Short mmCIF file of C-alpha atoms and ligand atoms in Angstrom, two decimals:
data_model
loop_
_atom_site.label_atom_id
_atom_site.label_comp_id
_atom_site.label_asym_id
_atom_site.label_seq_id
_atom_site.Cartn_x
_atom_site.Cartn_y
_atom_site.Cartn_z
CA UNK I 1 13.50 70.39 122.61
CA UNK I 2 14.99 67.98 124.96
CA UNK I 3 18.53 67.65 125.46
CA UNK I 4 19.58 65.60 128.31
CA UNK I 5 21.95 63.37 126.96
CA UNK I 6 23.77 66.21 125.22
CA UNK I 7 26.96 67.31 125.68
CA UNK I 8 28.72 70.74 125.57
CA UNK I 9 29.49 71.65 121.31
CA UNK I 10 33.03 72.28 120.97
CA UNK I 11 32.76 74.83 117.87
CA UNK I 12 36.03 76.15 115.95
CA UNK I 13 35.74 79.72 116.12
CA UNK I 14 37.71 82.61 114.25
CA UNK I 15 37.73 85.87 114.09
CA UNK I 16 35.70 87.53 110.65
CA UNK I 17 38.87 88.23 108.94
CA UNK I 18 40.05 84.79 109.61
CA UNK I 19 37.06 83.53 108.07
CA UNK I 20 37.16 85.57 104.96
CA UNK I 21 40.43 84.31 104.24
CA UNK I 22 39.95 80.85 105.17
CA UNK I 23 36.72 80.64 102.72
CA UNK I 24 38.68 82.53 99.94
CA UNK I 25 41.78 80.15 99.96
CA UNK I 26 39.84 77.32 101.04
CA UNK I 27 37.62 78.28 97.26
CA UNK I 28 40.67 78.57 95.30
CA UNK I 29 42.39 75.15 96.54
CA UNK I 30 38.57 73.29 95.96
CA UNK I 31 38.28 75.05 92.65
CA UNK I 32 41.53 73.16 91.24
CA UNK I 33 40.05 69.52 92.31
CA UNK I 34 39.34 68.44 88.72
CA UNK I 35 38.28 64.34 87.91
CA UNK I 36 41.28 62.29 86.21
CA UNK I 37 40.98 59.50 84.44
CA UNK I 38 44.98 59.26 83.90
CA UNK I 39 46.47 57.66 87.11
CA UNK I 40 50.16 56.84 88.28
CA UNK I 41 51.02 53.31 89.63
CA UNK I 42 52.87 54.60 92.33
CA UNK I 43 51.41 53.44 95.45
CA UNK I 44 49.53 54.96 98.36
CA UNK I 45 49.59 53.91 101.62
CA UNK I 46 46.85 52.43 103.24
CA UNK I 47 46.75 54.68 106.36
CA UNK I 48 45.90 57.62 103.86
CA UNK I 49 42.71 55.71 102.60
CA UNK I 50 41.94 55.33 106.33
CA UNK I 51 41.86 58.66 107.10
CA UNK I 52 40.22 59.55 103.95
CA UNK I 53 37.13 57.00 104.54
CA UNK I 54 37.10 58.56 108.31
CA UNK I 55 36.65 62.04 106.69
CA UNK I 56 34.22 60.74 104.72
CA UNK I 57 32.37 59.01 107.40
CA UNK I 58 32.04 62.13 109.69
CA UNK I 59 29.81 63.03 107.06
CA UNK I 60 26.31 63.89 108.38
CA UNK I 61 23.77 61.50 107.97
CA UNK I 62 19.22 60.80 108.38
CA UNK I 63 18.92 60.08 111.62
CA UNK I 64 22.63 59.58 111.96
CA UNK I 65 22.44 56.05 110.36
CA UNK I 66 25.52 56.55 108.51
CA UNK I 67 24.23 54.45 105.55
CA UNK I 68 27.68 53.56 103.83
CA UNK I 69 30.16 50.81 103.49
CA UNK I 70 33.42 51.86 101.81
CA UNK I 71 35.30 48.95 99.91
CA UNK I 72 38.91 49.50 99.36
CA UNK I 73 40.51 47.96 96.99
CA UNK I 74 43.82 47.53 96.43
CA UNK I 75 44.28 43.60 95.56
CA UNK I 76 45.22 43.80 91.55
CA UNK I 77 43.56 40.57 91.26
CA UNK I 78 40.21 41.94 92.28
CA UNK I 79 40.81 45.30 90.08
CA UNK I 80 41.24 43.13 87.18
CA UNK I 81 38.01 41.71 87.74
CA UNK I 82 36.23 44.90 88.54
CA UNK I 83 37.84 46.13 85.17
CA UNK I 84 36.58 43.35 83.08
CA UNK I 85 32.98 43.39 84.29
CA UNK I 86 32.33 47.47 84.37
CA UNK I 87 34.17 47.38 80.24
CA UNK I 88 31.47 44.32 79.33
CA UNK I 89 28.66 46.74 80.99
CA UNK I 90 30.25 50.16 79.52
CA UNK I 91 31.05 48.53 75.70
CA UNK I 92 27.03 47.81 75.64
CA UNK I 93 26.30 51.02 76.95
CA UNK I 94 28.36 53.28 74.28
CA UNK I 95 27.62 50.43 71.80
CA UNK I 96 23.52 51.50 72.12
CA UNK I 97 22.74 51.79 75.58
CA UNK I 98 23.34 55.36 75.86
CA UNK I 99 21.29 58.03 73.97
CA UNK I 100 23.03 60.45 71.31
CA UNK I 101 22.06 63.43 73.37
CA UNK I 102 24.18 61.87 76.14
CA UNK I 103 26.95 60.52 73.50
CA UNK I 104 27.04 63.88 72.49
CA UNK I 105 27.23 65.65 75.70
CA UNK I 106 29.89 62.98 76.98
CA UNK I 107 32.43 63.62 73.57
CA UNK I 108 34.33 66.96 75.51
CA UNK I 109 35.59 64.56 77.86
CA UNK I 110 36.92 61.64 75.69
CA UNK I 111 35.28 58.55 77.36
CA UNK I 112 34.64 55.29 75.80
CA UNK I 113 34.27 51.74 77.10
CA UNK I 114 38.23 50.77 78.14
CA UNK I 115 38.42 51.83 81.53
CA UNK I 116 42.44 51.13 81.88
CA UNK I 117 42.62 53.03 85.27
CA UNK I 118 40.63 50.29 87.00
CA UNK I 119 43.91 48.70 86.57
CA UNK I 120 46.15 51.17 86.99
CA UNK I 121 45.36 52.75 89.96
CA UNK I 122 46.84 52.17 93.13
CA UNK I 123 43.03 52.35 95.40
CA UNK I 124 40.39 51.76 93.98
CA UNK I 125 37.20 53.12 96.65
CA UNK I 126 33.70 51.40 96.22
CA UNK I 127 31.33 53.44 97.69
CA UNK I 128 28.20 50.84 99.05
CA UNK I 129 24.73 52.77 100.27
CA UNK I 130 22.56 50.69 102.56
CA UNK I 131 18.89 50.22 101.82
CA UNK I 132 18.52 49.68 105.26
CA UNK I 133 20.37 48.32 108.38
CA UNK I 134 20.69 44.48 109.39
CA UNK I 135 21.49 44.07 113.17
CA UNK I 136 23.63 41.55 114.85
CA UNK I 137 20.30 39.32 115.22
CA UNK I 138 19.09 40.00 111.28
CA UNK I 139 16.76 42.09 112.04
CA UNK I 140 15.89 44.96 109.47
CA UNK I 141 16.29 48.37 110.84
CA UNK I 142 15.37 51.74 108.22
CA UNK I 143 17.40 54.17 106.76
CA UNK I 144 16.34 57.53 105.79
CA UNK I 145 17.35 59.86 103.18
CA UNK I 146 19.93 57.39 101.67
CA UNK I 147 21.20 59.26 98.80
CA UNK I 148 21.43 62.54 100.28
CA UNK I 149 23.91 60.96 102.97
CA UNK I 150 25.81 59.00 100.94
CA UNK I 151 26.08 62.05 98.26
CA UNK I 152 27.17 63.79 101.04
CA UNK I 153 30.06 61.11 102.53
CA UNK I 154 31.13 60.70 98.85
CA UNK I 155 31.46 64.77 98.50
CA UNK I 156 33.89 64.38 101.78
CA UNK I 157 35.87 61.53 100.42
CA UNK I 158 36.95 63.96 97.24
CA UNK I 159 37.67 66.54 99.38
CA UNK I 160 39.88 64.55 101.89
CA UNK I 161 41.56 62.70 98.83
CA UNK I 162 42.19 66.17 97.21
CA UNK I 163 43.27 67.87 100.60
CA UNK I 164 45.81 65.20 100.79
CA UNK I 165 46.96 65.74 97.02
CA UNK I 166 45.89 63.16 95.50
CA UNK I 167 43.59 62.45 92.55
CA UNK I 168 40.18 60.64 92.23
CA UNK I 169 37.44 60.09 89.69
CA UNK I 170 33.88 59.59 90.42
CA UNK I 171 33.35 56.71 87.89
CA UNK I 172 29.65 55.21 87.43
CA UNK I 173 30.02 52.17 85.32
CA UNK I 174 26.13 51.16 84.34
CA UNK I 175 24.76 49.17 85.99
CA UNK I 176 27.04 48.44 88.32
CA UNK I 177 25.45 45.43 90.62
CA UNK I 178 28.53 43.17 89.24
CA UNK I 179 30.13 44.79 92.22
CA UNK I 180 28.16 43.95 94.82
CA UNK I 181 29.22 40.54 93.55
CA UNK I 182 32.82 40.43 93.32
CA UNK I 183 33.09 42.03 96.62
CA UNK I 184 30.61 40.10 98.10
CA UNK I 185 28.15 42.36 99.54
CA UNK I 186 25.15 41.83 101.56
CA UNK I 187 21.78 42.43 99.75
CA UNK I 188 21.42 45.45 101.99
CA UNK I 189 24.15 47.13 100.23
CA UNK I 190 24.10 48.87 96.81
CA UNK I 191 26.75 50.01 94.62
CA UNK I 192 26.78 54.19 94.25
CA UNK I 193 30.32 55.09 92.87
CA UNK I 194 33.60 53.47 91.88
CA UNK I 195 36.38 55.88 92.95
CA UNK I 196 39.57 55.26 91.45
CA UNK I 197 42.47 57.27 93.82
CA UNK I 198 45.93 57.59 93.61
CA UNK I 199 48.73 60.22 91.92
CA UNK I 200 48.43 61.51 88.49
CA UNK I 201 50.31 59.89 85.87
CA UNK I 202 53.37 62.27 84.72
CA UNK I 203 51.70 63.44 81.35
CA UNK I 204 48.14 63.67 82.24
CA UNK I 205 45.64 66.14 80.77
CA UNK I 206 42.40 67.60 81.33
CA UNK I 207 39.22 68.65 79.09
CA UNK I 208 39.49 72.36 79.25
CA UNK I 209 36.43 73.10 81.56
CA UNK I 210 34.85 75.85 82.88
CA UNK I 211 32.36 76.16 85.86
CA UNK I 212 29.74 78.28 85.90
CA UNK I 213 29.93 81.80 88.05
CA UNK I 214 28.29 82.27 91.21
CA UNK I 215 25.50 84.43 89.59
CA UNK I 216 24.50 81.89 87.55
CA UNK I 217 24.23 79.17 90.37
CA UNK I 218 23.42 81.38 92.95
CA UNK I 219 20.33 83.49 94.23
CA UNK I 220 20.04 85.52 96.82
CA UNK I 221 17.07 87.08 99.21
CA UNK I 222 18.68 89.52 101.66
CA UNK I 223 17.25 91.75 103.73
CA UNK I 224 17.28 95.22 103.09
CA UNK I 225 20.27 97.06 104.91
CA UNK I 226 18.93 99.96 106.49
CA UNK I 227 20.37 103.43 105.99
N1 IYR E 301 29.72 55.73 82.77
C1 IYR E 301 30.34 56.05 81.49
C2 IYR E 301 29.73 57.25 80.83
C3 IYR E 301 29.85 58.54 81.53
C4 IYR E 301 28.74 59.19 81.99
C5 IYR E 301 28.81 60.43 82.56
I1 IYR E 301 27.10 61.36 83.12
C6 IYR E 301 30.04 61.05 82.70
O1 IYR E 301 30.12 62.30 83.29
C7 IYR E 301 31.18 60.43 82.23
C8 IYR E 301 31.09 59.16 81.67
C9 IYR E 301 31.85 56.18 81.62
O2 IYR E 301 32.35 56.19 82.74
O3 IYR E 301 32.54 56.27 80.61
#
């Protein structure tokens, strides 16, 4: 391995006990991120969304290519737009599109096509993945392992968003190219979620979900402790 343009790692360190705490607490304040679909209209500033689509960009990355563009959104003239073309693409889908196995699996939560919270939120987040790179001269450069970064950047975004107490919702209206239009994309760039962010409206509510325990999403291989 070759390291001569490295520099020294600065790591955070704590002491075990530290760190049993900090991954306890840090479990119980992740475990009460839930999705909303019922927003307030109370605004957010914009250095917020900054700092969230920094956190999000510090994400790691193939070949550190950071792969994203993050649209954000907060011109209601361009959120009505967005609205009307994802409820045309969302009224075909639960009008036919969509299976009955997924209709079915879909009916706990209490979707259908009107997607008011386009609208109503204060941010809304576009999340862009690039096929590949164009440089300054238009030349094509790769990108590797696209959707694992951008899956990852997204997963930072709703934990920054959530760390700051606010609310998000990773919405896939499908197919979702219409955005690359209205926000004028490159070809390079492809739609991967519409994240709606803001406060929670006063009365919202939640489907009543539970998450599955670690033994059931978890397996271990340890090494045998020796006596
Ligand atoms: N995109 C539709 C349907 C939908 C699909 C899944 I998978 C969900 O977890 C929730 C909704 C919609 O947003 O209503």
């Amino acid at each position: 391995m070759t390291t001569q343009n490295f520099i020294p790692f600065d790591p955070v360190e704590f002491d075990e006990a530290e760190m049993l705490e900090r991954s306890r607490s840090f479990y119980k304040f992740m475990d009460r991120r839930r999705s909303l679909r019922m927003f307030s209209d109370k605004p957010v500033p914009k250095e917020l969304i900054e700092n969230f689509i920094r956190t999000a960009s510090s994400a790691p990355s193939g070949a550190h290519k950071q792969p994203w563009t993050f649209c954000a959104v907060s011109d209601p003239a361009i959120q009505s737009k967005i609205r009307e073309a994802a409820e045309a693409e969302e009224y075909e889908s639960y009008n036919g599109r969509m299976s009955d196995e997924w209709l079915e699996d879909l009916k706990q939560f209490g979707t259908d096509w009107h997607k008011p919270f386009l609208e109503i939120a204060p941010w809304l987040i576009i999340v862009f993945k690039k096929a590949y790179e164009i440089d300054e001269k238009g030349e094509r450069h790769k990108c590797y392992y696209v959707n694992e970064s951008v899956g990852l950047a997204a997963g930072f975004l709703l934990t920054a968003i959530h760390n700051a107490g606010l609310v998000s919702l990773t919405h896939t209206p499908s197919p979702m190219n219409f955005l690359q239009k209205i926000l004028n994309r490159p070809e390079n760039e492809r739609p991967f979620l519409l994240i709606p962010v803001g406060y929670p409206a006063e009365d919202a509510v939640v489907p009543d979900l539970q998450r599955k325990p670690l033994e059931q999403v978890a397996v271990f291989y340890e090494k045998e402790k020796s006596k």
